[in-house]
Every structure is written in C-alpha cells, then in structure tokens.
Amino acid sequence: MKRMVTFLLAAVMLVTLFVGCQKEDSHVGDDKGEGTPGVEKKEAGNLIGVAMPTKSLQRWNQDGANMKELLEDAGYKVDLQYANNSVETQMSQIENMITKGCEILVIASIDGSALKGALEKAAKENIKVIAYDRLIRDSENVDYYATFDNYKVGVIQGLYIIEKLKLDEGETGPFTMEVFGGSPDDNNAYFFNSGAMDTLKPHIESGAILIKSGQTDMEQIAIQGWKAEGAQARMDNLLTANYADENIDVVLSPNDSLAQGIVASLKAAGYGTEDKPFPILTGQDCDTTNVKMLIAGQQSMSVFKDTRTLARKVVRMVEAIMEGSEPPVNDTKTYDNGVKVVPAYLCEPVFADINNYKELLIDSGYYTEEQLK
Ligand code: BGC
C-alpha cells in the first residue's frame, strides 16, 4: 500500500512538473508579438544578435532557424549570422552586431576561449550575453548560459554501452573499444567525455573493456572542429594499428558528425557483414543522416537534444532580460568559465535508438517521415 501511495505521489509530481514545463515553454511561441501580459509592448527596433558557428552541421541550422522564428514571434528583430566555423568571422560578426545596436547577444561559440575582447566591447555598451549550447570561457562578460546537460549526454552514452555489453549482468568480456573526443576548443567536449568515461571507468578498470590503442587523453582523442573527416582519418589509423586481426566491438563517439566519419572508415575496412558486424557506436544530435544510419544498423544510438526546447528556453531568457526580471536558471554550480560560474539553464538530453526514434522524432513533429528516407 505504502508503495502504491509513493508511486501515485511520484506520478502526480511528474504530471505537475510536466504541465509546469509546458506552460513555461509555450509562453514564447504563443506570444505572437502581443507581448507578455502585464509587460509593456516592445519597440519594433529591439534587435537581438544570434551568432551560430556553422551551417555545415544540421543541428546549428535548426538552432538558428528556431531562434529566429521564436524571437520574431515574440516581437523582436533578429540578426542571425553563421561563421563557417571561422573564429575570426565570428568575432567580426559579433562586433558588427554590437555596432548595429543589438540589445542582447546569443552566441554559440566556435572557440569558447576566443571571444573575450568582443565581449568586453559588448559589456561597455551594456549588452547582455547569453552563451548558447557552448560555454564562453575566460570572460566575465557572459551573463547566462543555456545548454543541455552535457555531462549527462556522456552518461547516457556510457550506460548504453554497459547495457548492450551486459556488463551489469556479469559479462566480463574483454570487449575492445576506442574512444573519440570532440573539438578541443569546445568546452562541451570535456563534459561529454567525463560523463561517458566516469560511467565506463569500473568496466575499463576491471578489464571487461579493453582500449587497445591505450588512447584516452583528450590530447590524443580530440577531433578538431568536430570534423567527420578528422574522425575518419583517426579511425583508419586505429583500425590499421590495432585491429588487423580482430574486430573492434565498441566505438564511443561523442556526437553524430564524428560517428559519420567513423562509419565511413568502418565500411572501408569491410565492417557491416556477418563476420565483421558494425561495432556498438554512440552519437549525439539525431542528425537526419545519423538517424538513417540508426535505421540501417550502422550506428547504435544517438542522444536527442531537441533544439526547439533549447531555443524556447533562450527566448525566455531574452524576454526576462528585456523585462528586467531574472531569467530562468536551474544550475549555478557547474559551469565555471575560468573567471566566474555562469548561471545556466540545463535542458534534458534524451536517449534515441532504432526502437524509439519514431515516437521521439517523427511523432513529436521534429522530422517528417520523408526526411528520414
Ligand atoms: C554540441 C553538439 C554538437 C557539437 C558539434 C557541441 O558543442 O553540443 O550538439 O554535435 O558541438 O557541432
């Protein structure tokens, strides 16, 4: 009986939480430029700068488009810029936004440590800065940070590997594994790596998981610019040097762009047959290319970070700043940028694989069935 009550209580709390979130999140989209009740209608001139890193990765296109749409719906003007993964381009775009009179800057940085100078200029003009998805480091002029729980992304990947190898059910392997890291200039890369490696650590220490190359330090495993080609080249080398006589069982890839390069390398090495099945391979972002790879059995899982949720959260932050109220944050401890701990809102990442992708990605309207064909 006690159990039943606890269960019911938990259920009620969950529902309340869910409804609460829905309410808060729908605030932005429903606004349609009418302004929040009780808040003065914004001037048409309120310009928000949105600096995105690159169009070459699907997710940033979605992030940018979502931000623009939601901000415009809420009555703002938007200066949306993509920097083609060039740090210099991003810096000059940000300086331009400052000159144009943007009131708030939303920045998904390329090199998290390269924007100090630009942000000093922003601060002098009283422009607030929100770091989008990636923390901006070494600057006191970062006011808020909105992202997904990056450590948790890694934990989800680690737990998936443990479950698939049945390591918690007494399997002792040894299973061979190699580890990839994200771009060394992206703060997120370290969080993804720690989340996954902390989770897998007991099984690496027990010998159930064997990293044949011995490469686990970020200096050895990081792929500059999150480039698929970089991952492909490293995977080629790993396979030649360590897996000439046996198959690799697992590849821990922090995201989907690296997973694409890894799959290209595996295919070239003859994986994808009965004798040489594709290894367990993780990812993150649910890019359409990778969801197709999930469906084709070439990639095992991805972590879904609904960019709509993040954009809604950031637009709420923008609205709060403009209203002079406190933007929503739920973490004031984790993201130390080297100068200060930046108050953050962490959204929840979600596990995706062949079994739940339809519900998660199609039923939710994130993709159409067509896009995944
Ligand atoms: C993002 C990932 C993305 C990666 C490469 C990271 O900062 O959090 O979602 O896959 O950058 O663009």
Short mmCIF file of C-alpha atoms in Angstrom, two decimals, residues 3-17:
data_model
loop_
_atom_site.label_atom_id
_atom_site.label_comp_id
_atom_site.label_asym_id
_atom_site.label_seq_id
_atom_site.Cartn_x
_atom_site.Cartn_y
_atom_site.Cartn_z
CA ARG A 3 4.46 1.57 -2.29
CA MET A 4 1.28 2.36 -4.16
CA VAL A 5 0.98 5.72 -2.42
CA THR A 6 4.59 6.56 -3.19
CA PHE A 7 4.02 5.60 -6.78
CA LEU A 8 0.92 7.73 -7.06
CA LEU A 9 2.66 10.66 -5.42
CA ALA A 10 5.54 10.35 -7.84
CA ALA A 11 3.11 10.21 -10.74
CA VAL A 12 1.28 13.31 -9.57
CA MET A 13 4.57 15.15 -9.15
CA LEU A 14 5.65 14.15 -12.61
CA VAL A 15 2.42 15.35 -14.16
CA THR A 16 2.65 18.64 -12.26
CA LEU A 17 6.22 19.09 -13.40
#
